[in-house]
C-alpha positions as a Markdown table, in Angstrom:
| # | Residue | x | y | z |
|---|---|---|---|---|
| 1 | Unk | 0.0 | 0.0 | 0.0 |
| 2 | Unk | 2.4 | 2.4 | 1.1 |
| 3 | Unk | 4.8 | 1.6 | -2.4 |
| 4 | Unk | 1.9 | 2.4 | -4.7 |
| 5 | Unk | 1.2 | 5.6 | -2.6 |
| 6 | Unk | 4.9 | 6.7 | -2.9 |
| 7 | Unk | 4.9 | 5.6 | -6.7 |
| 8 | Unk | 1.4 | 7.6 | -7.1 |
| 9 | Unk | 3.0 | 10.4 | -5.4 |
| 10 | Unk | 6.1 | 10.8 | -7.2 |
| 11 | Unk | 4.8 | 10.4 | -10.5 |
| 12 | Unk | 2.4 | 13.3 | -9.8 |
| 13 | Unk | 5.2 | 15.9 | -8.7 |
| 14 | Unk | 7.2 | 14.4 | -11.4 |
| 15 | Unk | 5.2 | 15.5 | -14.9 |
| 16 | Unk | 3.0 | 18.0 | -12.6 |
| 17 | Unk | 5.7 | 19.8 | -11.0 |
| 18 | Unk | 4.4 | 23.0 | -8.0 |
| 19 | Unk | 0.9 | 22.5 | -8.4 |
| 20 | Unk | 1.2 | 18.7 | -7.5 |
| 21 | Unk | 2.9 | 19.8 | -4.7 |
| 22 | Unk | 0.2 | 22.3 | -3.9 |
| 23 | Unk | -2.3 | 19.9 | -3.9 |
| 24 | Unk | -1.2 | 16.8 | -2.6 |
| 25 | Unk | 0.1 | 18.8 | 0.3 |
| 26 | Unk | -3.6 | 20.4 | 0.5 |
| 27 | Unk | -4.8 | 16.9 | 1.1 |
| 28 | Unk | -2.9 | 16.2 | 3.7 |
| 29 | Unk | -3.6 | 18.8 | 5.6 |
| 30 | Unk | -7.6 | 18.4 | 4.7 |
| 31 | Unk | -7.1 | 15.2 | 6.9 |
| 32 | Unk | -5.9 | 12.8 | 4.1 |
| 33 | Unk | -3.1 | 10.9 | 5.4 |
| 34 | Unk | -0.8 | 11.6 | 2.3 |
| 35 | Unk | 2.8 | 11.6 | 3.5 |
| 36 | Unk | 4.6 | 14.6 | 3.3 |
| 37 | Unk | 7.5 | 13.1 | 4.5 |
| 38 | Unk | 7.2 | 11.5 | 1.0 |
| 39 | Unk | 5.9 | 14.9 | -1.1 |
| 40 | Unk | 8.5 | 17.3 | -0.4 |
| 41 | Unk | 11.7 | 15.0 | 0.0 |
| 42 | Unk | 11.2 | 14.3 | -3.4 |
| 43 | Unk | 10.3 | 17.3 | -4.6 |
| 44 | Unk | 13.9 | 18.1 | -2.8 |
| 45 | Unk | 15.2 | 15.2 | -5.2 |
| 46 | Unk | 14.0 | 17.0 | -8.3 |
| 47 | Unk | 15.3 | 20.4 | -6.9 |
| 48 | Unk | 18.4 | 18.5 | -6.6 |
| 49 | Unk | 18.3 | 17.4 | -10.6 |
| 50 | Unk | 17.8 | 20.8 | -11.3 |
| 51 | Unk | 14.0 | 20.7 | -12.1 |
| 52 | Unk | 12.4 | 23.3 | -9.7 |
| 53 | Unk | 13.4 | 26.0 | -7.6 |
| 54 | Unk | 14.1 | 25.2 | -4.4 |
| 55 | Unk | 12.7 | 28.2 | -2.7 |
| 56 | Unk | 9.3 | 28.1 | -5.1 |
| 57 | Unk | 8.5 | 24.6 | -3.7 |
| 58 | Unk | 9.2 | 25.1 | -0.4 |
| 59 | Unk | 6.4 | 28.1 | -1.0 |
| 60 | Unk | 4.3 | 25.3 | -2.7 |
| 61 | Unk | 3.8 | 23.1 | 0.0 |
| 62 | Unk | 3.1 | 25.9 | 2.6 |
| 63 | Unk | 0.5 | 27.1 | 0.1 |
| 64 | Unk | -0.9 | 24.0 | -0.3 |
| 65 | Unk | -0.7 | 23.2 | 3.3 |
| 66 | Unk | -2.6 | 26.8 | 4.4 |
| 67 | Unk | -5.3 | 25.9 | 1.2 |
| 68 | Unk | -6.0 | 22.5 | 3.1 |
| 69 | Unk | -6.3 | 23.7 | 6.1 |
| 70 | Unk | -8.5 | 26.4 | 6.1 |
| 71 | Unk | -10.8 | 23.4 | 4.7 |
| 72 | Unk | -10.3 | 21.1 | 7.4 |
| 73 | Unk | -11.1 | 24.2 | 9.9 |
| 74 | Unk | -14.1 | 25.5 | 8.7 |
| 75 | Unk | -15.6 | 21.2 | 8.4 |
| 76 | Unk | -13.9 | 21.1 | 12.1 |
| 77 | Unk | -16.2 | 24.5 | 13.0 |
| 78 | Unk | -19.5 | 23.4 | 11.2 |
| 79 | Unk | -19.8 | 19.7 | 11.3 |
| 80 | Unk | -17.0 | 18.5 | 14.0 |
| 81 | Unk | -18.6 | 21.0 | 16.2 |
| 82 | Unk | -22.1 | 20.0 | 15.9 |
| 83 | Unk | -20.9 | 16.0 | 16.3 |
| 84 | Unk | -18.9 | 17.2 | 19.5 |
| 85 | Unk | -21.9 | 18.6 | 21.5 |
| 86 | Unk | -24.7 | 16.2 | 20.3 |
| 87 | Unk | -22.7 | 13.1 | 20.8 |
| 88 | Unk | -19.7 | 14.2 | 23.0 |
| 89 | Unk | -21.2 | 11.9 | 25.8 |
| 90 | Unk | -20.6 | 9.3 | 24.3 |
| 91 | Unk | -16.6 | 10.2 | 23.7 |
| 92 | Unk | -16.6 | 11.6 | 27.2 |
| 93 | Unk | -16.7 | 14.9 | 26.9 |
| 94 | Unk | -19.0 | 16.7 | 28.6 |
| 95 | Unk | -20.3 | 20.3 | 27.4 |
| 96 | Unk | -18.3 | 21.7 | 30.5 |
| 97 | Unk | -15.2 | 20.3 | 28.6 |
| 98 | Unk | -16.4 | 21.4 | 25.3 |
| 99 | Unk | -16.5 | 25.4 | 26.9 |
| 100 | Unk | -13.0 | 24.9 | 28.7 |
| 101 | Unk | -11.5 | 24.2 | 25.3 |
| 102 | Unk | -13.1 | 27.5 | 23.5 |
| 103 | Unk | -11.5 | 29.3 | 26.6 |
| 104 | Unk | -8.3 | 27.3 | 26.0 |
| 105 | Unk | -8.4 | 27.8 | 22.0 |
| 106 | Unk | -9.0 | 31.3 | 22.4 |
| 107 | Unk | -6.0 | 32.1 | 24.6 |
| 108 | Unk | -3.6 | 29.5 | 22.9 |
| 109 | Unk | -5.2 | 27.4 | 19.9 |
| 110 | Unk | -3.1 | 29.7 | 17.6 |
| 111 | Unk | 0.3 | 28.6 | 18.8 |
| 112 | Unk | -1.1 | 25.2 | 19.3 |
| 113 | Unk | -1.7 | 25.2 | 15.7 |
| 114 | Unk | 1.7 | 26.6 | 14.9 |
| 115 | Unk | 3.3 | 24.3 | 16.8 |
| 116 | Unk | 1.6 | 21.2 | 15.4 |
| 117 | Unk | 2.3 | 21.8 | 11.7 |
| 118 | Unk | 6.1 | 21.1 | 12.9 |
| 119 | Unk | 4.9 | 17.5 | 14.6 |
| 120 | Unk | 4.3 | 14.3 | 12.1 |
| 121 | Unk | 0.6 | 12.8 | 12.1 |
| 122 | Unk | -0.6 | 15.8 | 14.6 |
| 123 | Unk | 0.2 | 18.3 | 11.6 |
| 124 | Unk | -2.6 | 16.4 | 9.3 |
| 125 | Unk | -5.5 | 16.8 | 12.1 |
| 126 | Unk | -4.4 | 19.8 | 14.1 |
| 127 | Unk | -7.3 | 22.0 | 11.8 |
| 128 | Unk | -9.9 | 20.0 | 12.2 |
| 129 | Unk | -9.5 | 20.4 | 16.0 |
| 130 | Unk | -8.7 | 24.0 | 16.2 |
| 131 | Unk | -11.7 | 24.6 | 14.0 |
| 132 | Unk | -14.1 | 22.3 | 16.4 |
| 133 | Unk | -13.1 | 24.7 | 19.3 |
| 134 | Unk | -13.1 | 27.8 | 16.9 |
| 135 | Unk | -9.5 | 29.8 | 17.7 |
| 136 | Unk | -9.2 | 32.8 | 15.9 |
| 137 | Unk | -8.9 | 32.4 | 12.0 |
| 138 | Unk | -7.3 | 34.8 | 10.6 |
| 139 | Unk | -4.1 | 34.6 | 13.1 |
| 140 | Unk | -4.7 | 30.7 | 12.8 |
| 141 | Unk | -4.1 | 30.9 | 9.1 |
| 142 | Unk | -1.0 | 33.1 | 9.8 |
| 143 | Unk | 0.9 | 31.2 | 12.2 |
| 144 | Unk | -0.1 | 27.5 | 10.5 |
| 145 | Unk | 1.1 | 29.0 | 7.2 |
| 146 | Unk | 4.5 | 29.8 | 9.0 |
| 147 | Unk | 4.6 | 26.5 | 10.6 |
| 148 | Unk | 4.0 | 25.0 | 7.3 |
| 149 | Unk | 6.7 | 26.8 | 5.5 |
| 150 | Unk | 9.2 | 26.1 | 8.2 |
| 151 | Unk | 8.0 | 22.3 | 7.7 |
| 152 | Unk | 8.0 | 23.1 | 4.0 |
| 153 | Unk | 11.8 | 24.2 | 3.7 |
| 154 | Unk | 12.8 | 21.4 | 6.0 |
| 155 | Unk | 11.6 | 18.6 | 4.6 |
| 156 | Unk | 12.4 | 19.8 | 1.1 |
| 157 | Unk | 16.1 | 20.8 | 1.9 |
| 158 | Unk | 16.4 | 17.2 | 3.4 |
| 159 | Unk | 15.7 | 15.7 | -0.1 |
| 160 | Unk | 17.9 | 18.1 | -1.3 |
| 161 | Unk | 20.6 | 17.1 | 0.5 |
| 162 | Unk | 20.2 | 13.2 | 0.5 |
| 163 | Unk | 19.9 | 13.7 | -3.2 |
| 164 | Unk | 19.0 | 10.0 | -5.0 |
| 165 | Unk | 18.9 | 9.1 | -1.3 |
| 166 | Unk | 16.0 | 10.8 | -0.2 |
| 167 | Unk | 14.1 | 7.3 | 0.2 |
| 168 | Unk | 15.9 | 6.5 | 3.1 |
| 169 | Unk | 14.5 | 9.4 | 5.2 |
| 170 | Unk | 10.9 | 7.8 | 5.4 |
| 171 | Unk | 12.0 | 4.8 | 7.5 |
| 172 | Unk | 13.5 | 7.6 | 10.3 |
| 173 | Unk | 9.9 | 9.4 | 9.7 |
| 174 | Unk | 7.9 | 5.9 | 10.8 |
| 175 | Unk | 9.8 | 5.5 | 14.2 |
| 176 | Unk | 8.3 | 9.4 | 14.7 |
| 177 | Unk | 4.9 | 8.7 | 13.9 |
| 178 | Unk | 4.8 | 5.4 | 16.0 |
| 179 | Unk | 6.1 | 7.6 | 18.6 |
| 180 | Unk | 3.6 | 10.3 | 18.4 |
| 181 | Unk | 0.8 | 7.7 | 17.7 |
| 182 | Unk | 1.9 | 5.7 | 21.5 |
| 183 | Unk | 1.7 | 8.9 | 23.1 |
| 184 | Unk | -1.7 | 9.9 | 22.3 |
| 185 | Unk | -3.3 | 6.4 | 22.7 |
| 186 | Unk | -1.7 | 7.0 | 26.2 |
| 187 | Unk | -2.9 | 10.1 | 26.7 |
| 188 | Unk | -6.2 | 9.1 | 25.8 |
| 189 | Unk | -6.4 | 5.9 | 28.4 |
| 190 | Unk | -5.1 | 8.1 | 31.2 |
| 191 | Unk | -8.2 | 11.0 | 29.8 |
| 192 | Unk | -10.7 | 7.5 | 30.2 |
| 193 | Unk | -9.3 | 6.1 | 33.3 |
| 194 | Unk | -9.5 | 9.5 | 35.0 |
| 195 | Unk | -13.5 | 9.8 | 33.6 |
| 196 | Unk | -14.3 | 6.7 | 34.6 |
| 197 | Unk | -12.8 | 6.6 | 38.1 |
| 198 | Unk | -14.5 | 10.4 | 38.9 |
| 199 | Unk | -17.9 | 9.0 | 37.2 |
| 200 | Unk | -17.4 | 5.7 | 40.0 |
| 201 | Unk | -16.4 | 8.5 | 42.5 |
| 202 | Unk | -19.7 | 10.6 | 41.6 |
């Protein structure tokens, strides 16, 4: 699965250049789990043949990253925040909870979402969950799009540098994601354990 979404990927950047770039990096941050860890190291491979401009598809993927997530923040505000207060119960969160993260989101969901573009797997959701809790959007769209262009020239410079290489950098990505994906399955069990326990307490 994961060869014939790097092959599909790379083939796209390949004959469509930036605006594959813009998009496929618009899809992952619309909550499509296409790996950028894929998109822009190769599109630092073809900067490296000489076939785009390093600086202009760096710009590309934070554009396509800022297009995709002002998507995934307005669905987050319109429908995510809809699901969250008619069925929160049954995800344990109460409408208390719901109102302690607008106050949270409106004091910090900004850098939270600045932050999180820099993080693997977060990054793709983070928009979805600042728009259920409704932070700010215009300095939301700021400071992702910064995040994203950080993450942008990063990842691109990487393949860059690694040149026909850059393959090997998606093997060091996976031991980041697993990482990130244990921590939040923890976090969640110590969020239910902690519900459950007050609710027996109650």
């Amino acid at each position: 699965m994961f060869q014939a979404i790097t092959t599909w990927v790379t083939e796209n950047i390949t004959t469509f250049g930036y605006s594959a770039v813009v998009l496929l990096m618009a899809l992952e941050s619309a909550n499509i789990p296409i790996p950028s860890e894929v998109v822009l190291p190769f599109a630092g491979f073809l900067v490296f043949r000489g076939q785009f401009n390093f600086h202009l598809m760096a710009l590309a993927g934070a554009v396509g990253c800022l297009l995709g997530s002002v998507v995934s923040y307005f669905i987050g505000q319109k429908l995510g925040r809809f699901i969250l207060l008619k069925y929160g119960k049954w995800l344990l969160i109460s409408k208390k909870q719901v109102e302690l993260g607008d106050a949270w989101m409106k004091k910090y969901g900004n850098l939270t979402a600045f932050f999180s573009r820099l993080l693997p797997v977060v990054r793709t959701f983070i928009s979805f969950i600042v728009g259920i809790w409704r932070a700010p959007f215009v300095p939301f769209a700021v400071l992702s799009f910064i995040g994203s262009w950080i993450w942008s020239y990063l990842l691109v410079y990487v393949g860059y540098k690694l040149g026909e290489n850059w393959g090997i950098l998606r093997p060091i990505w996976e031991k980041f994601d697993i990482a990130i994906v244990v921590v939040i399955v923890v976090l969640i069990a110590v969020y239910i354990y902690h519900h459950w326990r007050q609710a027996a307490r109650d």
